[in-house]
Backbone as CSV, one residue per row, in Angstrom:
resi,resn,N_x,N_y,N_z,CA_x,CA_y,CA_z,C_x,C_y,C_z
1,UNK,185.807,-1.354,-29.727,184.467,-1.903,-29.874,183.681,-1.588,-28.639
2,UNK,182.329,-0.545,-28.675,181.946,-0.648,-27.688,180.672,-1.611,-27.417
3,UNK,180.443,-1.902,-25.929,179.504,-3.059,-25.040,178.660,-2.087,-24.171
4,UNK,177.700,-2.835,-24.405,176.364,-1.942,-23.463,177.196,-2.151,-22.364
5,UNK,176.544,-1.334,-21.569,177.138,-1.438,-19.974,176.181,-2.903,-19.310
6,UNK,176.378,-3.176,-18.717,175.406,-4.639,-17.738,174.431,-3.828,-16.791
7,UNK,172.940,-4.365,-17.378,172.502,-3.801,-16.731,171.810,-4.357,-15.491
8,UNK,172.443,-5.563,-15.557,172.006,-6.107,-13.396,171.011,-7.986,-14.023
9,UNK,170.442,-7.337,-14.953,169.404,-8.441,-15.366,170.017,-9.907,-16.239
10,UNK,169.860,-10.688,-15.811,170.748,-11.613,-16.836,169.634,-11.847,-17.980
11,UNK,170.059,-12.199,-19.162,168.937,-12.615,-19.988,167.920,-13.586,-20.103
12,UNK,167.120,-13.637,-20.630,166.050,-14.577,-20.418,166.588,-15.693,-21.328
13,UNK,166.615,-16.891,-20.411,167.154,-18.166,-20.818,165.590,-18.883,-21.683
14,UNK,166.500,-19.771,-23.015,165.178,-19.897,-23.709,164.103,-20.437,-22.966
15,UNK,163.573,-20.633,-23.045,161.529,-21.235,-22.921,161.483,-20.912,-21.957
16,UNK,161.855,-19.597,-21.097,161.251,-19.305,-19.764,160.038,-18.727,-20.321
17,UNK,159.775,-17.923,-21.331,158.094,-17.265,-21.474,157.060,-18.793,-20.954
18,UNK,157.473,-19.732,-21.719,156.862,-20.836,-21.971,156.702,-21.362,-20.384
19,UNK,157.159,-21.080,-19.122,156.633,-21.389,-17.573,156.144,-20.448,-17.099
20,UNK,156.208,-19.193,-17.471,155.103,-18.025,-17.453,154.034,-18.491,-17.270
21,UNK,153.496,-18.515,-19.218,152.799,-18.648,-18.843,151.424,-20.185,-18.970
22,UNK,152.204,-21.061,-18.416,152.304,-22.179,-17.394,151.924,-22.127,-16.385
23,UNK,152.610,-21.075,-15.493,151.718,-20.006,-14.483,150.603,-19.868,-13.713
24,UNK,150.194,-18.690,-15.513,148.962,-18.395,-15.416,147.605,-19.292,-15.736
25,UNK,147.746,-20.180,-16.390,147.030,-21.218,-16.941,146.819,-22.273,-15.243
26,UNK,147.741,-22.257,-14.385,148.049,-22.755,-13.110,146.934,-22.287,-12.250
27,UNK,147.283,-20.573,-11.787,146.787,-19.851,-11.187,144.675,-19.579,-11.276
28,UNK,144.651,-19.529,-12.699,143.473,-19.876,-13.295,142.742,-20.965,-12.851
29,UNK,143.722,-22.072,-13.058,143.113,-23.157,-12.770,142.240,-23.694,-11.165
30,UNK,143.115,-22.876,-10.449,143.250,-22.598,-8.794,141.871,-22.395,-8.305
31,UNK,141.855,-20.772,-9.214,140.725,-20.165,-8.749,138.991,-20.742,-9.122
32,UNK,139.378,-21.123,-10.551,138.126,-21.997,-10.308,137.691,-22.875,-9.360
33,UNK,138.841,-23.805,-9.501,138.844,-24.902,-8.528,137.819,-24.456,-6.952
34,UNK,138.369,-23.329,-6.534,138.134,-22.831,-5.227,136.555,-22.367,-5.698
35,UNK,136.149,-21.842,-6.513,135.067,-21.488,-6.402,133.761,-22.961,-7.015
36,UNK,134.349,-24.028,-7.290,133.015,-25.063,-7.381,133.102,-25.265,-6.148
37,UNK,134.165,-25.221,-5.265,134.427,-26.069,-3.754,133.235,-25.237,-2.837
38,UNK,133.343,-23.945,-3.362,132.568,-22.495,-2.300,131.202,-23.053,-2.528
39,UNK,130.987,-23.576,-3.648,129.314,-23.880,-4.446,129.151,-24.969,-3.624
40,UNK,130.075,-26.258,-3.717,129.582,-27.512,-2.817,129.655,-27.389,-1.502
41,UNK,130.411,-26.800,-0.937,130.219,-26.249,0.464,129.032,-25.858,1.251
42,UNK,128.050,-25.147,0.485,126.957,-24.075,0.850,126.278,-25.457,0.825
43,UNK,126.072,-26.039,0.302,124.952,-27.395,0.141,123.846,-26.695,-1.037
44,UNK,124.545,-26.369,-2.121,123.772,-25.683,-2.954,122.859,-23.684,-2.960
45,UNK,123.095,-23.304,-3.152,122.141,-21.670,-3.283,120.828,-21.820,-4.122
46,UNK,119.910,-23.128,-4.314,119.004,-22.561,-5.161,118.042,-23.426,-5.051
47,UNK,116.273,-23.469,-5.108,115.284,-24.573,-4.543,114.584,-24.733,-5.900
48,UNK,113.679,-25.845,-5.994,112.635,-25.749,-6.708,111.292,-25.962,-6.531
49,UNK,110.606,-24.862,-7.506,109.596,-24.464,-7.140,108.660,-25.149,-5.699
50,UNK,107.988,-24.934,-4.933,106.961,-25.696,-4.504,105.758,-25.160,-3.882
51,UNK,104.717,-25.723,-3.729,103.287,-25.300,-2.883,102.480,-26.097,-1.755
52,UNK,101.475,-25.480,-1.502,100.698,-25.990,-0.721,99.308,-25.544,-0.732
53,UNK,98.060,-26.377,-0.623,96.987,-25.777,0.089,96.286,-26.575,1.134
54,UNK,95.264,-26.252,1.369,93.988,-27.014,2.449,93.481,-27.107,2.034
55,UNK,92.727,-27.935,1.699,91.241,-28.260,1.261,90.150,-27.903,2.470
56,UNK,88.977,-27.489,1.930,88.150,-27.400,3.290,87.334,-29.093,3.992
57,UNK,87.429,-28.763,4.951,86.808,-29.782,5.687,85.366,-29.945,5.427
58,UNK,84.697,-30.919,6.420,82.761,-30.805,6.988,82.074,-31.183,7.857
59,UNK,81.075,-31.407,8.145,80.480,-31.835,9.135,79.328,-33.252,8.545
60,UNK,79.303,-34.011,9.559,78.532,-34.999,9.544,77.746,-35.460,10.291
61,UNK,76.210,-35.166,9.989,74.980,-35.249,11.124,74.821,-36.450,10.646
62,UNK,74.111,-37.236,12.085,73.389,-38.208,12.109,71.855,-37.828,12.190
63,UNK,71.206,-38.703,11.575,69.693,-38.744,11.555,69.112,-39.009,12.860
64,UNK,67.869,-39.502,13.035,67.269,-39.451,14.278,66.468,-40.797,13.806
65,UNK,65.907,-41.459,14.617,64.436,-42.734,14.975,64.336,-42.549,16.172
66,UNK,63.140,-42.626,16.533,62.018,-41.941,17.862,61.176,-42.583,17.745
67,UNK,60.390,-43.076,18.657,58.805,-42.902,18.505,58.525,-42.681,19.992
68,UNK,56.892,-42.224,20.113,56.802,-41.474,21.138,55.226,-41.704,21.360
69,UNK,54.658,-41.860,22.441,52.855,-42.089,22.606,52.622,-40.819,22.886
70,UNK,51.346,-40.949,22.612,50.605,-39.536,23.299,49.234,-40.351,24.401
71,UNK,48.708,-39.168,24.544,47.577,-39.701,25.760,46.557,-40.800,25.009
72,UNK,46.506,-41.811,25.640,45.227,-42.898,24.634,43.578,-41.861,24.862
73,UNK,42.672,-42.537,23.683,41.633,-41.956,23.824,40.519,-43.393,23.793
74,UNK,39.160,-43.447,24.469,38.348,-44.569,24.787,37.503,-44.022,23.945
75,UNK,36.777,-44.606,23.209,35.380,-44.414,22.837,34.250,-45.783,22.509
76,UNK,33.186,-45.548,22.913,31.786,-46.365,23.195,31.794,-46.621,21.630
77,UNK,31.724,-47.372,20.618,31.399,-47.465,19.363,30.139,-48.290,19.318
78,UNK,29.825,-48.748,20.743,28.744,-50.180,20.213,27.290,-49.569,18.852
79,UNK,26.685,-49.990,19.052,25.625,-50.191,17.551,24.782,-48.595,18.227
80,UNK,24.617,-48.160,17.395,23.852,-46.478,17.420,24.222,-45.893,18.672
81,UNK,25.904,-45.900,18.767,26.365,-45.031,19.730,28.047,-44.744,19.360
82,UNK,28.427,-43.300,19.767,30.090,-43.348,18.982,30.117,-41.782,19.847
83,UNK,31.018,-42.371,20.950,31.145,-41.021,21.660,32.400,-41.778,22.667
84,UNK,32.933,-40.478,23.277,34.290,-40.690,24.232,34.092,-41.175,25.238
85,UNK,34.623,-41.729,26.026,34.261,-41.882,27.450,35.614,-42.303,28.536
86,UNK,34.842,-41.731,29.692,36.143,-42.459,30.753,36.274,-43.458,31.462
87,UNK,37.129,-44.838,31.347,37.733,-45.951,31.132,37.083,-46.442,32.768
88,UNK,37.611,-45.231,33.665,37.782,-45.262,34.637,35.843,-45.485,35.388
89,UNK,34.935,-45.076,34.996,33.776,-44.810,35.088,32.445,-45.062,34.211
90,UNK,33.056,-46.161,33.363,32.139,-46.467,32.219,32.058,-48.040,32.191
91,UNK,31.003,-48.519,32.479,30.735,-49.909,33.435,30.014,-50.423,31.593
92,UNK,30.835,-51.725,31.045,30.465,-52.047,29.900,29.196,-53.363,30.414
93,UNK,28.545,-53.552,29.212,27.944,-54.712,29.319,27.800,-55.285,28.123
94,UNK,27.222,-57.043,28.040,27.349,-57.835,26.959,26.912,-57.114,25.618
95,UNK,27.372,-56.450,24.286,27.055,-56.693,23.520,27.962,-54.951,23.002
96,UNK,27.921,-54.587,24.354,29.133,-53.156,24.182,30.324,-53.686,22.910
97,UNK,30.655,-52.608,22.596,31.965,-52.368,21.667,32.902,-50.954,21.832
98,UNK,33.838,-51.413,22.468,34.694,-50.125,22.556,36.027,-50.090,22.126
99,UNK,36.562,-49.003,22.043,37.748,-48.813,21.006,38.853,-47.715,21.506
100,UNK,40.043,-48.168,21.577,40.749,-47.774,22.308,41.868,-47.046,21.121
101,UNK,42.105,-45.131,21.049,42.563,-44.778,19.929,44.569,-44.835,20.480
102,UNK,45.152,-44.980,20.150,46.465,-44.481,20.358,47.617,-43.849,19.676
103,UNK,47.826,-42.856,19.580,48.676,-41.858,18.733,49.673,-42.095,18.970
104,UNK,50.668,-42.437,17.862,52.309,-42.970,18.271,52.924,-41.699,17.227
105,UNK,53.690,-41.160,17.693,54.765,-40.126,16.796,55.889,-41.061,16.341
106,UNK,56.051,-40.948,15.159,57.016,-41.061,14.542,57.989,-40.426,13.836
107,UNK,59.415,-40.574,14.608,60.260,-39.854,13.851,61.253,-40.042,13.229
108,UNK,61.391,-40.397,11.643,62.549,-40.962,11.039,63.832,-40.002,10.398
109,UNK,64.403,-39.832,10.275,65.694,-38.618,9.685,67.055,-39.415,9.078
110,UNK,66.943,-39.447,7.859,67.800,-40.099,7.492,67.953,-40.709,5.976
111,UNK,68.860,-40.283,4.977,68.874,-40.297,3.983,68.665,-41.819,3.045
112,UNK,69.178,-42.656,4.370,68.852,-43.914,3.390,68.041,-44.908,4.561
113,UNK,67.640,-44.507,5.487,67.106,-45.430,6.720,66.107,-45.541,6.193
114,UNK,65.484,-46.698,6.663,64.483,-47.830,6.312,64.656,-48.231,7.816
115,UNK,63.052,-48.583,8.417,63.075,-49.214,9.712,61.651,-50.148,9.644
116,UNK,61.784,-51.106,10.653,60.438,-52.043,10.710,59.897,-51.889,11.932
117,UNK,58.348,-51.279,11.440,57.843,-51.254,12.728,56.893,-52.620,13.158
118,UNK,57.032,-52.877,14.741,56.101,-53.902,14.849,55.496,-53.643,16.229
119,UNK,54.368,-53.769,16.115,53.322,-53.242,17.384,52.788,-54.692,17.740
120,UNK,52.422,-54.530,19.289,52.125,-56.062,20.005,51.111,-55.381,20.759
121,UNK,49.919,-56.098,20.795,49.117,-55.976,22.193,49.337,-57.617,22.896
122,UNK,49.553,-57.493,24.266,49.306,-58.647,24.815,47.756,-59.078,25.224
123,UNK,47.749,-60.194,25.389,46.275,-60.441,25.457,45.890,-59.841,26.912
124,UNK,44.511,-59.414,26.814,44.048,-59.600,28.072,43.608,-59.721,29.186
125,UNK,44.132,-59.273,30.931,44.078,-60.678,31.794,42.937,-60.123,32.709
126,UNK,42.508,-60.988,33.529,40.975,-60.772,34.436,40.161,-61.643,34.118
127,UNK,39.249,-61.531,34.776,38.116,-62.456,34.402,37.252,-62.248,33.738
128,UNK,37.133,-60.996,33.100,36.242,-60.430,32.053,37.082,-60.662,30.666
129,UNK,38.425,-60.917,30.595,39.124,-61.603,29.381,38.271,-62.068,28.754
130,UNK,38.043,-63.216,29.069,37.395,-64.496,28.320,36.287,-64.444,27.861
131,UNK,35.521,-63.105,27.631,34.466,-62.867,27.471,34.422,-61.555,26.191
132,UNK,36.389,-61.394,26.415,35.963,-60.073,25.035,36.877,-60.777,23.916
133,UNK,36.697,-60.004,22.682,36.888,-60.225,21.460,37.995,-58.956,21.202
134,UNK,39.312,-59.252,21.352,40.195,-58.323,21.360,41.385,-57.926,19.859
135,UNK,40.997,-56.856,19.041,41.392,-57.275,18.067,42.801,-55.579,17.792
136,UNK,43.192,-55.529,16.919,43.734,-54.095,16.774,44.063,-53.868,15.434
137,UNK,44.482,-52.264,15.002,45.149,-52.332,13.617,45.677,-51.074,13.744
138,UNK,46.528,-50.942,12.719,47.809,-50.399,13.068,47.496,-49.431,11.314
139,UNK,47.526,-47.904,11.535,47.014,-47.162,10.607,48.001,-45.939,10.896
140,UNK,48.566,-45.673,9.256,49.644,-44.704,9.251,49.164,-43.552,8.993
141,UNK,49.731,-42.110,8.702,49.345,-40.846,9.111,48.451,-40.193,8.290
142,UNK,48.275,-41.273,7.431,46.749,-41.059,6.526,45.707,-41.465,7.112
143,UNK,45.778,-42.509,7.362,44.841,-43.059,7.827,44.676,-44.665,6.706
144,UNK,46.013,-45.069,6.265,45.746,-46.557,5.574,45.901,-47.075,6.510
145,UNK,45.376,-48.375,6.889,45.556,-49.587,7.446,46.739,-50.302,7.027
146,UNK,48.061,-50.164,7.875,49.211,-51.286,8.180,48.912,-52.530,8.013
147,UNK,48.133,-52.713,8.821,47.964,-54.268,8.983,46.928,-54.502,10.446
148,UNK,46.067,-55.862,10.434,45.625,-55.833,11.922,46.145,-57.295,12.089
149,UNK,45.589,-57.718,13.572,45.512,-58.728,14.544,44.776,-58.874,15.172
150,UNK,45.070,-59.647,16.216,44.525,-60.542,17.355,45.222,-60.135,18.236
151,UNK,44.959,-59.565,19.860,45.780,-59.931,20.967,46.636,-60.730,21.056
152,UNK,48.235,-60.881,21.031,48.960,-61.632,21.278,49.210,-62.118,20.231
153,UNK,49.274,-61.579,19.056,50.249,-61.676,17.401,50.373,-60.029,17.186
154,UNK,51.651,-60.269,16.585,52.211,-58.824,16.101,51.626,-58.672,14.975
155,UNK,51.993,-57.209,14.632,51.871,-55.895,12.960,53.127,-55.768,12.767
156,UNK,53.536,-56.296,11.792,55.569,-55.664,11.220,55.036,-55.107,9.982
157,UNK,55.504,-53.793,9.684,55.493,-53.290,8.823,56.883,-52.473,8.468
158,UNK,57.323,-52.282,7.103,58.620,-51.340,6.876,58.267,-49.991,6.402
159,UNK,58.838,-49.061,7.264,58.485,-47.212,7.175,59.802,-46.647,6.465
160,UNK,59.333,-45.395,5.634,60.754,-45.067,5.507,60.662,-43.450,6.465
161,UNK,61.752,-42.730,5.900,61.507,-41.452,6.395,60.131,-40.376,6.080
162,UNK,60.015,-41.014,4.240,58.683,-40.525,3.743,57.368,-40.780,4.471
163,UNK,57.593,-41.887,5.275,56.267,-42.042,6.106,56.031,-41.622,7.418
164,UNK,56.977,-41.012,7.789,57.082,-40.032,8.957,55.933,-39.418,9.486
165,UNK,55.284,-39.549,10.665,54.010,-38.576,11.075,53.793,-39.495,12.131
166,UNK,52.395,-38.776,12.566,51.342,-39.474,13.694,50.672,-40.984,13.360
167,UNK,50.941,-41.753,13.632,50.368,-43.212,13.192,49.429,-43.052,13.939
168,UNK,48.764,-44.325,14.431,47.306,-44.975,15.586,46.979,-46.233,15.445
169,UNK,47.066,-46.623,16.502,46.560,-48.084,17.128,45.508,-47.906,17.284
170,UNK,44.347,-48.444,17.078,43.154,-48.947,17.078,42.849,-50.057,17.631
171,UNK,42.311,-50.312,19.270,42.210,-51.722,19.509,40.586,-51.610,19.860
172,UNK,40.159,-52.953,19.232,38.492,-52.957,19.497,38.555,-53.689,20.716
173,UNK,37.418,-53.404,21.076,37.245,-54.902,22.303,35.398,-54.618,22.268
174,UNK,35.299,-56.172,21.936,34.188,-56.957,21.720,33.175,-57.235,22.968
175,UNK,32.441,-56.720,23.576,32.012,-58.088,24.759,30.827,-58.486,24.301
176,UNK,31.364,-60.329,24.219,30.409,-61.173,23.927,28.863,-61.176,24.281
177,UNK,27.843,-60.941,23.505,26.932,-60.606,23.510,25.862,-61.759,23.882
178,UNK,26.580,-62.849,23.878,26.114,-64.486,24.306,26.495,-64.731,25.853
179,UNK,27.250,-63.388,26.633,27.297,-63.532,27.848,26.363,-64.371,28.286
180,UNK,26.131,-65.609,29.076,24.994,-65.800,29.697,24.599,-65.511,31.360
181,UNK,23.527,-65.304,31.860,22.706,-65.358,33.066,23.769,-63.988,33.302
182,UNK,24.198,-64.358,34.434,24.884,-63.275,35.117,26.486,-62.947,35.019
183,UNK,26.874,-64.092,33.806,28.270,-64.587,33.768,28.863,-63.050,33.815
184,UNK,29.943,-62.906,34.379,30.871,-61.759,34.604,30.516,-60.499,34.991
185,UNK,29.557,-60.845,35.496,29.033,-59.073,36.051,29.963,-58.507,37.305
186,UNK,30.454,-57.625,37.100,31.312,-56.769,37.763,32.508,-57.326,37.551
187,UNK,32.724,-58.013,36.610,34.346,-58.507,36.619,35.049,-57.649,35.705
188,UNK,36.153,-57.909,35.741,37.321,-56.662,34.893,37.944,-57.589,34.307
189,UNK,38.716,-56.560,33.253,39.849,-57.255,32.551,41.162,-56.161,32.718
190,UNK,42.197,-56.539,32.641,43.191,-55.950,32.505,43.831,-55.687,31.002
191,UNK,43.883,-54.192,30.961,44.280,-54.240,29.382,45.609,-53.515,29.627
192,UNK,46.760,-54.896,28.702,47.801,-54.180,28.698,48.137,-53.340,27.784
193,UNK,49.136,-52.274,28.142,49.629,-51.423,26.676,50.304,-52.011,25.503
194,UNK,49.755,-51.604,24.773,50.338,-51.782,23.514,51.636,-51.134,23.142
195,UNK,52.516,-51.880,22.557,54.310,-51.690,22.448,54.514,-51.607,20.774
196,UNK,55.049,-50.308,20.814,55.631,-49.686,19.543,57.031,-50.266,19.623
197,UNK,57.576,-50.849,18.379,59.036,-50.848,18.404,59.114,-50.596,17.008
198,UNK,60.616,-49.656,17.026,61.226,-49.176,15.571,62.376,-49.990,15.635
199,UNK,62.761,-50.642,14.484,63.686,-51.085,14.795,64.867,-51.119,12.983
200,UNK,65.544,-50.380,12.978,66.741,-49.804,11.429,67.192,-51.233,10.967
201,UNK,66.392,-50.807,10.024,67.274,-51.946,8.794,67.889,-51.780,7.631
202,UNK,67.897,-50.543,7.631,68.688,-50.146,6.688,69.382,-48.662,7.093
């Protein structure tokens, strides 16, 4: 009877295929393993979407309130006479009327400003005071009448930006025409300036 010769290998004992491939199902398993670990490692490979812009910026002016005199002007108004004269060299007497012009600039800038103006003459002083009739009025760049007074009571009036321009004070001065005998001859009065104030109320 003949027998293969032996050829070195012993035979495969049953269910060894069956740890094969056991194995490979092992080995498999490995390599995945290693590669989610490579993924959590990195702290992720991938972003989402994102942007940016600027918006543009601006600028923000402020408005302006001013006011500003110009040179006063004198004039003689008494009865059939209306001419300029200088303050300094023009010797009045009882029944004279003169008028003192004053140009105030006004300057408002400003989209919602509202301001109140109020003008003051003080009364006044000397010894020829008491002998004049001192009155004023307060006329915007038309030429309407604000409002008048008396020496020593105010004009409040409210301007907006629309009324913006050259205003004028107008102050009369009266001399009493009932002066008697020689009362006040060569006496003076002191006339004070008249005071512009602007003042925002809105």
């Amino acid at each position: 009877m003949h027998h293969p010769a032996p050829t070195g290998r012993l035979p495969k004992a049953a269910g060894e295929p069956q740890k094969e491939t056991h194995m490979r199902k092992s080995t498999a398993g490995i390599i995945a393993g290693a590669g989610l670990l490579a993924l959590a490692l990195t702290g992720g490979t991938f972003a989402l979407w994102s942007d940016d812009a600027e918006a543009d910026g601006g600028i923000i002016t402020a408005g302006n309130l001013q006011v500003t005199t110009g040179q006063p002007q004198w004039y003689d108004i008494s009865a059939g006479t209306d001419k300029t004269i200088d303050l300094n060299s023009f010797r009045a007497v009882p029944g004279d009327t003169l008028r003192l012009d004053q140009d105030v600039d006004v300057v408002l800038v400003g989209d919602n400003l509202k301001a109140q103006a109020a003008v003051e003459l003080p009364d006044a002083g000397g010894a020829l005071a008491q002998h004049l009739d001192v009155t004023y009025e307060f006329l915007d760049a038309q030429g309407r009448s604000l409002g008048s007074a008396e020496a020593g009571q105010a004009i409040e009036t409210e301007i907006t930006p629309a009324d913006a321009g050259t205003y004028t004070v107008e102050v009369t001065f009266q001399f009493d025409e009932n002066t008697p005998d020689r009362v006040a001859t060569e006496a003076s009065a002191a006339i004070a300036g008249t005071t512009i104030t602007l003042t925002q109320v809105r």
